[in-house]
Amino acid sequence: MDIILCHTTADFDSLGAAVGLTRLHPGARIVLTGGAHPGVEEFLRLHRDEYAIIERRSVNPEQLRSLFVVDTQWRDRLGKAAEWLDAPHLKGIYLYDHHPGVMGDIAASHCQIEAIGATTTLIVEQLQEQNLSLTVHEATVMALGIHVDSGSLTFDHSTARDALALAWLMKQGASLTLIAEYIEPGLSDSLQELLATALETVQTEEVWGQQLGSVLLRTADYVPGLSGLASRLLELTDTDAMILLHEYQRQGDESRLTVIARSQIPQTDLNLILQTIGGGGHRKAGSAQLRNANPEEVLGQLCDRLKGQIPPPPTARELMSSPVRTIRPSTTIGEAHRILLRYGHSGLSVVNQADELVGVISRRDLDIALHHGFHHAPVKGYMTRNVKTIRPDTLLPEIEGLMVTFDIGRLPVLDAGELLGIVTRTDVLRERHEESHQLCPVHPEQGSQRWRWMREADVWDGLRSHLNPKLWQLLETAAQAAQERGWQLYLVGGAVRDVLRGMQSPQETEVVLTDIDLVVDGFHQSATVGAGVELATVLQERFAGARLDVHGAFQTAALLWHNDPVFDSLWLDIATARTEFYPYPAANPEVEASSIRQDLYRRDFTINALAIRLTTPRQGKLLDFFGGVLDLQRGWVRVLHANSFIEDPTRIFRAVRFAVRFGFEIEPETERFIRHAIASGVYERSRSLNPRTPALQARLKSELKYLLQASYWPRALRELDRLGALQCLHPQLRLTRELWRRLQLMDRGLRRFENWHHLSHWRMLLEVLLSQVEMGDGEFSRAAVAQQLQLPEETVQRLATLGERCERLQGGLKLARRPSEVVQVLEGEELAGLLLVALGMGRSLRRKVWQYLTEWAHVKPLLNGEDLKQLGYKPGPQFKEMLADIQAGTLDGDFGGSREAAIAFVCDRYPL
C-alpha cells in the first residue's frame, strides 16, 4: 500500500501536491495527518470524493509499502502518522518540499527539495515529463496549491517554473471560478472577533522606515485559520511585517502557543527567525508551535531578531550620481538641449559662477522652449528656481516621499551648499527593484538553486572564496586605500563576469584573472582624474614586482606583473569613473569624468557592464543596471546601445568572440543591430573619410589577434562570415570553401613546422584572409588593408608582392622535375611567403613545396669544402660550382648515399 502524507493543518499546496502524486503513482492514497486549514476544509466538504483521501485509522501499518511526504521535512508535522516512518518493511520514503534551507529529521530514501514557489510545481513538472493528463478537479486543487503558496505569483520566492506549472494546469481545465472562490476565503465569525481584538491591541514600531506590527491573542481553545487573520491584519494596519501570537489551553493545564509571521520587507528571512524556536517556513511567511512557553518573552525575542535583520536603507550619498553635469544660467536653450542628447540625461542642474545651485531645467522645459523658437534664449528664463534638495545622509524612504509628494524626477544632493551629486527616479526604482529581485530559470535542469539573486554578503563571500588569496589581499588593500580617501572602489567588467560564472559553477574552482579593471567613484570626496594613479602607487609600494604605467589624458593607471611568483602575469587597470562620446562613427571616443553608472553604460555588452563594490557601506553590492546577470543565465551576448556597432565596429568582433568563447548566442536584437550596421555601409564611408580610422587600426587588430590566436578561431570565423562581418576588413571578403581550405592548410602547416620557425600563428591566418582580397590599387588593396590594420611592414610587402611571387614560383616549379631543380626554385624564399603561395597551388606543386620544406631543404651534401681540400682541390670560384653539383647529386640520389660515389663523381667531373 502506498500512502501520501500531508502535514498537519494541511494547506492547499500539500493537498495539491498529494493529488498530483496519486496520478504519478496509481493506487496511492492520501492521508491528512491532522486537520486542515479552514479554506481546505470547506473545499473538501464539496470535493472530497473526487480525490483518493482515506482516514488515518483505516491504514494497516503492516501493509505499507512506500510513504510519500509532501510540503514538510519534520516528523512532528505528521502527527501520529510519523510512527509509520519507522516501519522496517518500507521499500522507500519519498519527500517533496520547497524549503531548501531546512534541515529536517525525516530520513527519506529520496528527496526533491527546491527553492520554488510551491511543492505542487515539482509534481506538475513530473506529470508533464510523463505526459499525463488531469481531471478538472485534480487540476483545480493543484492550481489552488500554487496560487495560495506563491501569493498568485507575487511572493518573492515565486519562480517562472510556478508560472509555467499554472499555465499547464489551466490547459488541463483548472476552474478559475473555484480558484477565485477559495484563493481568499472570508474570515469565520470567530476570526472576525479576533480580528477586531487584534486591531485594538496591535503594537507598531518603525525601524529604518519599515513599520513592524506585533500582537498577542488569547483564547480558551484552538482557533483554525490564523494565517489568514495575520495576512488580513498586515493589510489593514498598513504595516510591512506582522508577528501574531495565539495562546490557548489544551489537555488540562498545558498551554499552547501558535506563532504566525508575515513580512513584506525584502531583506528579512522569517524562516531563519522561526527556526530558532523550532518553526520554519519561507523568507516572507512562517509559523511555529510551542508548548508552555512565555508568550511575552517569545514575542520580544522574535521582534528583536526581526529588527536585527532590517538593514538601514541606503542614503542619498550611496544612491547619487556624481559628478553632476551642470550648466550656467547664461547657457542657451539649444546648447542645453545638445548636452542632454549627448549624455542621455533628463535634466540639468544650473549653477552660478560660485558653483552654487540656482535652479534645474528638465528636458520637458527645454522641449517647450524649442517648440516656441527660443533656441538662443538663456536657460535662466525657463529653469525652476525653487529647487527641492536633500542632504547626503537623507534616507531612501524620505527621498521617495519627496519625489512622490512633489512629483520631482531628480533631487540635487547638497552638503553645506556644495553640489555633491543628484538622485533620480531611476536611482530609486532601481534600488527598490534590486531589493526584491531574484533570478530563477524556467527549467529545473538548468539549476535554479545556482541562479538565484545573491545578497551582498553572498557576492562578497563568493568573490573571496573564488579568488587567489594573494589577489584577494591586493583587492582588499586597494579598497582600504580608496575608503581612507573617501572614495568608492568597484571591480568591474570581465572580471566580475568571470567570477559570477565561477560562483554559479557546480565545482568550487578558483577563478584565474589575468586582466582586472577597478573604477574609482566619488563618495565622501569627489574622485579626481588622478585617483587611479594614487591608488596604483599605494599598491606598487605594498606589492613588489609591478611596473606602473600611466596612459591617456584621463590618467588611467596600469600595474603590470610579468612572470611574477605571486601574481604570474597580471594587468590591473585603475581609473576614475568616466563616460565616452564618439564624435563620429568608428572614431576614438572622447572621455570625460562621470559616475559609476555612466562608466558601466559606456561598455559594450550587458555581461561586461557589471560591477561589485569593494568598499563599505554595502560591501559586495552587485551593480547590474542592464540585466547582465540574466543574460549570463540565458547565455546571451546582448549589446547596450542600438548604435554601438556603428560607433565602434570592433564590437562586432568582440560579440562573436564572447559568444564562441563562452558557448553563448548573440541575442536576436543585437544580431539585427549588427546586420543593420554592416548593411548601412558606415564602415566604408568612415574609411574613405578617415583613411586611418582608429577602430580599423589598433582596436580591430587587437580583436583579430584575440580571435585568431584562440583555439576556437574556426568557429569564430564561421560566425563572422554568417553575420557578414568580414566585410569590415574588405567589402568583398567572404569565407568561401576555397578560403576555408587555405586557412586549414595554413593552420596545419604552422603546427607542423612550429619547432623551427618563429612565425606568428594568428598573423599568418590573417594574411591568408587578406590574400583573398583582389589585387589592385587604392584603399581596398591587400597592402592598404594591412597598413590600416598596422601590420608589420614585412607583412604589407608580402601581401603586395604575393601575385608576382605566385606567378614566378609556380612557373619555376612546373618546369622542375628533379628535387635539385625544386630546391633551386625555392631556395632563399622566406617560410611565411612560401606557405602563403603554396596555398594557391595545385596538389602536385604543393607536394613539391611540402617535400622541400620537410625533406630537401634539410639535406646536407655528402661532401663539403674541407673534403674537397683533402682531395687536393684548391679553394676558388670553382668551389661553388662543385659544391652545387654535389648538393644536386645528393638530392637527386645520384650517389646512392655513398661518399665514395660522390668522390668518384667529383674526380671524374673535375679532374685535377
PDB file of N, CA and C in Angstrom, residues 720-797:
ATOM      1  N   LEU A 720      31.517  35.053 -37.883  1.00  0.00           N
ATOM      2  CA  LEU A 720      31.729  36.359 -38.508  1.00  0.00           C
ATOM      3  C   LEU A 720      31.228  36.354 -39.947  1.00  0.00           C
ATOM      4  N   ASP A 721      31.489  35.260 -40.655  1.00  0.00           N
ATOM      5  CA  ASP A 721      31.033  35.175 -42.037  1.00  0.00           C
ATOM      6  C   ASP A 721      29.514  35.100 -42.106  1.00  0.00           C
ATOM      7  N   ARG A 722      28.896  34.373 -41.161  1.00  0.00           N
ATOM      8  CA  ARG A 722      27.434  34.268 -41.140  1.00  0.00           C
ATOM      9  C   ARG A 722      26.796  35.645 -40.965  1.00  0.00           C
ATOM     10  N   LEU A 723      27.434  36.484 -40.167  1.00  0.00           N
ATOM     11  CA  LEU A 723      26.918  37.830 -39.919  1.00  0.00           C
ATOM     12  C   LEU A 723      27.307  38.815 -41.015  1.00  0.00           C
ATOM     13  N   GLY A 724      28.200  38.394 -41.933  1.00  0.00           N
ATOM     14  CA  GLY A 724      28.691  39.323 -42.954  1.00  0.00           C
ATOM     15  C   GLY A 724      29.717  40.285 -42.418  1.00  0.00           C
ATOM     16  N   ALA A 725      30.313  39.980 -41.257  1.00  0.00           N
ATOM     17  CA  ALA A 725      31.209  40.924 -40.585  1.00  0.00           C
ATOM     18  C   ALA A 725      32.604  40.957 -41.178  1.00  0.00           C
ATOM     19  N   LEU A 726      32.962  39.968 -41.983  1.00  0.00           N
ATOM     20  CA  LEU A 726      34.278  40.021 -42.624  1.00  0.00           C
ATOM     21  C   LEU A 726      34.374  41.209 -43.579  1.00  0.00           C
ATOM     22  N   GLN A 727      33.228  41.781 -43.926  1.00  0.00           N
ATOM     23  CA  GLN A 727      33.220  42.974 -44.771  1.00  0.00           C
ATOM     24  C   GLN A 727      33.875  44.167 -44.071  1.00  0.00           C
ATOM     25  N   CYS A 728      33.999  44.096 -42.752  1.00  0.00           N
ATOM     26  CA  CYS A 728      34.678  45.176 -42.036  1.00  0.00           C
ATOM     27  C   CYS A 728      36.155  45.224 -42.407  1.00  0.00           C
ATOM     28  N   LEU A 729      36.700  44.082 -42.852  1.00  0.00           N
ATOM     29  CA  LEU A 729      38.081  44.044 -43.326  1.00  0.00           C
ATOM     30  C   LEU A 729      38.165  44.465 -44.788  1.00  0.00           C
ATOM     31  N   HIS A 730      37.228  43.946 -45.584  1.00  0.00           N
ATOM     32  CA  HIS A 730      37.199  44.286 -47.012  1.00  0.00           C
ATOM     33  C   HIS A 730      35.783  44.031 -47.520  1.00  0.00           C
ATOM     34  N   PRO A 731      35.249  44.901 -48.351  1.00  0.00           N
ATOM     35  CA  PRO A 731      33.845  44.774 -48.778  1.00  0.00           C
ATOM     36  C   PRO A 731      33.527  43.451 -49.462  1.00  0.00           C
ATOM     37  N   GLN A 732      34.506  42.818 -50.148  1.00  0.00           N
ATOM     38  CA  GLN A 732      34.215  41.582 -50.878  1.00  0.00           C
ATOM     39  C   GLN A 732      34.660  40.322 -50.145  1.00  0.00           C
ATOM     40  N   LEU A 733      35.146  40.457 -48.908  1.00  0.00           N
ATOM     41  CA  LEU A 733      35.699  39.280 -48.224  1.00  0.00           C
ATOM     42  C   LEU A 733      34.588  38.356 -47.744  1.00  0.00           C
ATOM     43  N   ARG A 734      34.653  37.088 -48.170  1.00  0.00           N
ATOM     44  CA  ARG A 734      33.705  36.061 -47.754  1.00  0.00           C
ATOM     45  C   ARG A 734      34.488  34.797 -47.408  1.00  0.00           C
ATOM     46  N   LEU A 735      33.944  34.014 -46.499  1.00  0.00           N
ATOM     47  CA  LEU A 735      34.585  32.755 -46.126  1.00  0.00           C
ATOM     48  C   LEU A 735      34.129  31.668 -47.101  1.00  0.00           C
ATOM     49  N   THR A 736      34.723  31.671 -48.286  1.00  0.00           N
ATOM     50  CA  THR A 736      34.371  30.683 -49.302  1.00  0.00           C
ATOM     51  C   THR A 736      34.962  29.328 -48.942  1.00  0.00           C
ATOM     52  N   ARG A 737      34.539  28.302 -49.653  1.00  0.00           N
ATOM     53  CA  ARG A 737      35.084  26.967 -49.421  1.00  0.00           C
ATOM     54  C   ARG A 737      36.591  26.946 -49.682  1.00  0.00           C
ATOM     55  N   GLU A 738      37.024  27.681 -50.727  1.00  0.00           N
ATOM     56  CA  GLU A 738      38.440  27.730 -51.054  1.00  0.00           C
ATOM     57  C   GLU A 738      39.234  28.429 -49.951  1.00  0.00           C
ATOM     58  N   LEU A 739      38.708  29.532 -49.443  1.00  0.00           N
ATOM     59  CA  LEU A 739      39.390  30.243 -48.365  1.00  0.00           C
ATOM     60  C   LEU A 739      39.449  29.379 -47.109  1.00  0.00           C
ATOM     61  N   TRP A 740      38.367  28.680 -46.831  1.00  0.00           N
ATOM     62  CA  TRP A 740      38.351  27.809 -45.661  1.00  0.00           C
ATOM     63  C   TRP A 740      39.412  26.705 -45.793  1.00  0.00           C
ATOM     64  N   ARG A 741      39.565  26.160 -46.999  1.00  0.00           N
ATOM     65  CA  ARG A 741      40.578  25.124 -47.235  1.00  0.00           C
ATOM     66  C   ARG A 741      41.975  25.691 -47.008  1.00  0.00           C
ATOM     67  N   ARG A 742      42.211  26.897 -47.477  1.00  0.00           N
ATOM     68  CA  ARG A 742      43.525  27.505 -47.313  1.00  0.00           C
ATOM     69  C   ARG A 742      43.839  27.794 -45.844  1.00  0.00           C
ATOM     70  N   LEU A 743      42.853  28.259 -45.096  1.00  0.00           N
ATOM     71  CA  LEU A 743      43.055  28.505 -43.667  1.00  0.00           C
ATOM     72  C   LEU A 743      43.430  27.224 -42.926  1.00  0.00           C
ATOM     73  N   GLN A 744      42.744  26.136 -43.237  1.00  0.00           N
ATOM     74  CA  GLN A 744      43.046  24.871 -42.579  1.00  0.00           C
ATOM     75  C   GLN A 744      44.439  24.371 -42.953  1.00  0.00           C
ATOM     76  N   LEU A 745      44.807  24.543 -44.234  1.00  0.00           N
ATOM     77  CA  LEU A 745      46.147  24.139 -44.660  1.00  0.00           C
ATOM     78  C   LEU A 745      47.224  24.970 -43.956  1.00  0.00           C
ATOM     79  N   MET A 746      47.004  26.268 -43.836  1.00  0.00           N
ATOM     80  CA  MET A 746      47.975  27.118 -43.148  1.00  0.00           C
ATOM     81  C   MET A 746      48.091  26.725 -41.679  1.00  0.00           C
ATOM     82  N   ASP A 747      46.958  26.485 -41.025  1.00  0.00           N
ATOM     83  CA  ASP A 747      46.986  26.074 -39.625  1.00  0.00           C
ATOM     84  C   ASP A 747      47.771  24.777 -39.460  1.00  0.00           C
ATOM     85  N   ARG A 748      47.542  23.819 -40.356  1.00  0.00           N
ATOM     86  CA  ARG A 748      48.242  22.540 -40.293  1.00  0.00           C
ATOM     87  C   ARG A 748      49.743  22.725 -40.533  1.00  0.00           C
ATOM     88  N   GLY A 749      50.082  23.565 -41.532  1.00  0.00           N
ATOM     89  CA  GLY A 749      51.483  23.792 -41.828  1.00  0.00           C
ATOM     90  C   GLY A 749      52.224  24.472 -40.693  1.00  0.00           C
ATOM     91  N   LEU A 750      51.602  25.469 -40.089  1.00  0.00           N
ATOM     92  CA  LEU A 750      52.245  26.163 -38.977  1.00  0.00           C
ATOM     93  C   LEU A 750      52.482  25.230 -37.801  1.00  0.00           C
ATOM     94  N   ARG A 751      51.521  24.362 -37.542  1.00  0.00           N
ATOM     95  CA  ARG A 751      51.707  23.403 -36.447  1.00  0.00           C
ATOM     96  C   ARG A 751      52.811  22.400 -36.785  1.00  0.00           C
ATOM     97  N   ARG A 752      52.886  22.021 -38.082  1.00  0.00           N
ATOM     98  CA  ARG A 752      53.906  21.050 -38.493  1.00  0.00           C
ATOM     99  C   ARG A 752      55.315  21.609 -38.315  1.00  0.00           C
ATOM    100  N   PHE A 753      55.493  22.907 -38.582  1.00  0.00           N
ATOM    101  CA  PHE A 753      56.814  23.497 -38.538  1.00  0.00           C
ATOM    102  C   PHE A 753      57.055  24.375 -37.312  1.00  0.00           C
ATOM    103  N   GLU A 754      56.198  24.241 -36.266  1.00  0.00           N
ATOM    104  CA  GLU A 754      56.281  25.169 -35.143  1.00  0.00           C
ATOM    105  C   GLU A 754      57.587  25.049 -34.362  1.00  0.00           C
ATOM    106  N   ASN A 755      58.309  23.912 -34.493  1.00  0.00           N
ATOM    107  CA  ASN A 755      59.543  23.734 -33.731  1.00  0.00           C
ATOM    108  C   ASN A 755      60.732  24.464 -34.351  1.00  0.00           C
ATOM    109  N   TRP A 756      60.648  24.873 -35.605  1.00  0.00           N
ATOM    110  CA  TRP A 756      61.800  25.532 -36.214  1.00  0.00           C
ATOM    111  C   TRP A 756      61.437  26.822 -36.958  1.00  0.00           C
ATOM    112  N   HIS A 757      60.344  27.447 -36.511  1.00  0.00           N
ATOM    113  CA  HIS A 757      60.041  28.770 -37.042  1.00  0.00           C
ATOM    114  C   HIS A 757      59.473  29.643 -35.917  1.00  0.00           C
ATOM    115  N   HIS A 758      59.512  30.930 -36.128  1.00  0.00           N
ATOM    116  CA  HIS A 758      59.002  31.882 -35.136  1.00  0.00           C
ATOM    117  C   HIS A 758      57.879  32.727 -35.730  1.00  0.00           C
ATOM    118  N   LEU A 759      57.127  32.157 -36.629  1.00  0.00           N
ATOM    119  CA  LEU A 759      56.034  32.881 -37.253  1.00  0.00           C
ATOM    120  C   LEU A 759      54.877  33.050 -36.270  1.00  0.00           C
ATOM    121  N   SER A 760      54.186  34.177 -36.374  1.00  0.00           N
ATOM    122  CA  SER A 760      53.007  34.426 -35.555  1.00  0.00           C
ATOM    123  C   SER A 760      51.805  33.691 -36.172  1.00  0.00           C
ATOM    124  N   HIS A 761      51.266  32.757 -35.418  1.00  0.00           N
ATOM    125  CA  HIS A 761      50.178  31.921 -35.928  1.00  0.00           C
ATOM    126  C   HIS A 761      48.979  32.776 -36.346  1.00  0.00           C
ATOM    127  N   TRP A 762      48.568  33.669 -35.467  1.00  0.00           N
ATOM    128  CA  TRP A 762      47.364  34.464 -35.754  1.00  0.00           C
ATOM    129  C   TRP A 762      47.590  35.395 -36.937  1.00  0.00           C
ATOM    130  N   ARG A 763      48.837  35.949 -37.045  1.00  0.00           N
ATOM    131  CA  ARG A 763      49.093  36.881 -38.137  1.00  0.00           C
ATOM    132  C   ARG A 763      49.111  36.159 -39.478  1.00  0.00           C
ATOM    133  N   MET A 764      49.612  34.936 -39.504  1.00  0.00           N
ATOM    134  CA  MET A 764      49.619  34.188 -40.755  1.00  0.00           C
ATOM    135  C   MET A 764      48.201  33.833 -41.185  1.00  0.00           C
ATOM    136  N   LEU A 765      47.344  33.498 -40.226  1.00  0.00           N
ATOM    137  CA  LEU A 765      45.944  33.242 -40.583  1.00  0.00           C
ATOM    138  C   LEU A 765      45.290  34.506 -41.134  1.00  0.00           C
ATOM    139  N   LEU A 766      45.637  35.663 -40.546  1.00  0.00           N
ATOM    140  CA  LEU A 766      45.099  36.924 -41.051  1.00  0.00           C
ATOM    141  C   LEU A 766      45.617  37.206 -42.464  1.00  0.00           C
ATOM    142  N   GLU A 767      46.870  36.869 -42.707  1.00  0.00           N
ATOM    143  CA  GLU A 767      47.414  37.067 -44.049  1.00  0.00           C
ATOM    144  C   GLU A 767      46.687  36.189 -45.065  1.00  0.00           C
ATOM    145  N   VAL A 768      46.311  34.984 -44.648  1.00  0.00           N
ATOM    146  CA  VAL A 768      45.537  34.120 -45.547  1.00  0.00           C
ATOM    147  C   VAL A 768      44.210  34.789 -45.896  1.00  0.00           C
ATOM    148  N   LEU A 769      43.555  35.377 -44.881  1.00  0.00           N
ATOM    149  CA  LEU A 769      42.296  36.069 -45.133  1.00  0.00           C
ATOM    150  C   LEU A 769      42.500  37.218 -46.118  1.00  0.00           C
ATOM    151  N   LEU A 770      43.528  38.022 -45.872  1.00  0.00           N
ATOM    152  CA  LEU A 770      43.756  39.185 -46.727  1.00  0.00           C
ATOM    153  C   LEU A 770      44.249  38.786 -48.111  1.00  0.00           C
ATOM    154  N   SER A 771      44.869  37.611 -48.226  1.00  0.00           N
ATOM    155  CA  SER A 771      45.367  37.184 -49.537  1.00  0.00           C
ATOM    156  C   SER A 771      44.230  36.936 -50.517  1.00  0.00           C
ATOM    157  N   GLN A 772      43.012  36.755 -49.966  1.00  0.00           N
ATOM    158  CA  GLN A 772      41.864  36.524 -50.841  1.00  0.00           C
ATOM    159  C   GLN A 772      41.274  37.810 -51.389  1.00  0.00           C
ATOM    160  N   VAL A 773      41.770  38.936 -50.880  1.00  0.00           N
ATOM    161  CA  VAL A 773      41.326  40.221 -51.413  1.00  0.00           C
ATOM    162  C   VAL A 773      41.948  40.410 -52.782  1.00  0.00           C
ATOM    163  N   GLU A 774      41.156  40.868 -53.721  1.00  0.00           N
ATOM    164  CA  GLU A 774      41.656  41.042 -55.080  1.00  0.00           C
ATOM    165  C   GLU A 774      42.771  42.078 -55.117  1.00  0.00           C
ATOM    166  N   MET A 775      43.737  41.829 -56.015  1.00  0.00           N
ATOM    167  CA  MET A 775      44.822  42.784 -56.185  1.00  0.00           C
ATOM    168  C   MET A 775      44.272  44.081 -56.774  1.00  0.00           C
ATOM    169  N   GLY A 776      44.956  45.137 -56.503  1.00  0.00           N
ATOM    170  CA  GLY A 776      44.545  46.414 -57.047  1.00  0.00           C
ATOM    171  C   GLY A 776      45.219  47.547 -56.316  1.00  0.00           C
ATOM    172  N   ASP A 777      44.854  48.743 -56.655  1.00  0.00           N
ATOM    173  CA  ASP A 777      45.427  49.924 -56.013  1.00  0.00           C
ATOM    174  C   ASP A 777      44.368  50.574 -55.130  1.00  0.00           C
ATOM    175  N   GLY A 778      44.819  51.499 -54.306  1.00  0.00           N
ATOM    176  CA  GLY A 778      43.884  52.271 -53.504  1.00  0.00           C
ATOM    177  C   GLY A 778      43.639  51.664 -52.136  1.00  0.00           C
ATOM    178  N   GLU A 779      42.556  52.183 -51.482  1.00  0.00           N
ATOM    179  CA  GLU A 779      42.313  51.862 -50.075  1.00  0.00           C
ATOM    180  C   GLU A 779      41.875  50.428 -49.837  1.00  0.00           C
ATOM    181  N   PHE A 780      41.422  49.707 -50.879  1.00  0.00           N
ATOM    182  CA  PHE A 780      40.934  48.354 -50.683  1.00  0.00           C
ATOM    183  C   PHE A 780      41.914  47.295 -51.184  1.00  0.00           C
ATOM    184  N   SER A 781      43.136  47.656 -51.491  1.00  0.00           N
ATOM    185  CA  SER A 781      44.125  46.655 -51.886  1.00  0.00           C
ATOM    186  C   SER A 781      44.577  45.877 -50.669  1.00  0.00           C
ATOM    187  N   ARG A 782      45.213  44.724 -50.921  1.00  0.00           N
ATOM    188  CA  ARG A 782      45.698  43.903 -49.806  1.00  0.00           C
ATOM    189  C   ARG A 782      46.646  44.712 -48.921  1.00  0.00           C
ATOM    190  N   ALA A 783      47.609  45.340 -49.570  1.00  0.00           N
ATOM    191  CA  ALA A 783      48.606  46.080 -48.803  1.00  0.00           C
ATOM    192  C   ALA A 783      47.977  47.228 -48.022  1.00  0.00           C
ATOM    193  N   ALA A 784      46.998  47.906 -48.621  1.00  0.00           N
ATOM    194  CA  ALA A 784      46.356  49.032 -47.937  1.00  0.00           C
ATOM    195  C   ALA A 784      45.600  48.561 -46.703  1.00  0.00           C
ATOM    196  N   VAL A 785      44.890  47.436 -46.834  1.00  0.00           N
ATOM    197  CA  VAL A 785      44.164  46.911 -45.673  1.00  0.00           C
ATOM    198  C   VAL A 785      45.143  46.510 -44.583  1.00  0.00           C
ATOM    199  N   ALA A 786      46.257  45.892 -44.974  1.00  0.00           N
ATOM    200  CA  ALA A 786      47.267  45.509 -43.990  1.00  0.00           C
ATOM    201  C   ALA A 786      47.846  46.733 -43.293  1.00  0.00           C
ATOM    202  N   GLN A 787      48.062  47.800 -44.046  1.00  0.00           N
ATOM    203  CA  GLN A 787      48.571  49.032 -43.436  1.00  0.00           C
ATOM    204  C   GLN A 787      47.559  49.637 -42.475  1.00  0.00           C
ATOM    205  N   GLN A 788      46.270  49.623 -42.860  1.00  0.00           N
ATOM    206  CA  GLN A 788      45.240  50.155 -41.973  1.00  0.00           C
ATOM    207  C   GLN A 788      45.188  49.381 -40.657  1.00  0.00           C
ATOM    208  N   LEU A 789      45.492  48.090 -40.726  1.00  0.00           N
ATOM    209  CA  LEU A 789      45.491  47.268 -39.517  1.00  0.00           C
ATOM    210  C   LEU A 789      46.809  47.360 -38.759  1.00  0.00           C
ATOM    211  N   GLN A 790      47.719  48.202 -39.244  1.00  0.00           N
ATOM    212  CA  GLN A 790      49.014  48.417 -38.599  1.00  0.00           C
ATOM    213  C   GLN A 790      49.801  47.115 -38.469  1.00  0.00           C
ATOM    214  N   LEU A 791      49.744  46.289 -39.514  1.00  0.00           N
ATOM    215  CA  LEU A 791      50.539  45.074 -39.535  1.00  0.00           C
ATOM    216  C   LEU A 791      51.981  45.426 -39.886  1.00  0.00           C
ATOM    217  N   PRO A 792      52.954  44.563 -39.542  1.00  0.00           N
ATOM    218  CA  PRO A 792      54.361  44.873 -39.816  1.00  0.00           C
ATOM    219  C   PRO A 792      54.614  45.108 -41.300  1.00  0.00           C
ATOM    220  N   GLU A 793      55.667  45.856 -41.602  1.00  0.00           N
ATOM    221  CA  GLU A 793      55.989  46.188 -42.976  1.00  0.00           C
ATOM    222  C   GLU A 793      56.267  44.940 -43.807  1.00  0.00           C
ATOM    223  N   GLU A 794      56.881  43.917 -43.185  1.00  0.00           N
ATOM    224  CA  GLU A 794      57.158  42.682 -43.927  1.00  0.00           C
ATOM    225  C   GLU A 794      55.862  42.019 -44.389  1.00  0.00           C
ATOM    226  N   THR A 795      54.822  42.098 -43.564  1.00  0.00           N
ATOM    227  CA  THR A 795      53.523  41.548 -43.952  1.00  0.00           C
ATOM    228  C   THR A 795      52.927  42.353 -45.109  1.00  0.00           C
ATOM    229  N   VAL A 796      53.024  43.682 -45.006  1.00  0.00           N
ATOM    230  CA  VAL A 796      52.496  44.542 -46.068  1.00  0.00           C
ATOM    231  C   VAL A 796      53.178  44.226 -47.391  1.00  0.00           C
ATOM    232  N   GLN A 797      54.512  44.101 -47.371  1.00  0.00           N
ATOM    233  CA  GLN A 797      55.247  43.819 -48.590  1.00  0.00           C
ATOM    234  C   GLN A 797      54.940  42.416 -49.123  1.00  0.00           C
TER     235      GLN A 797
END
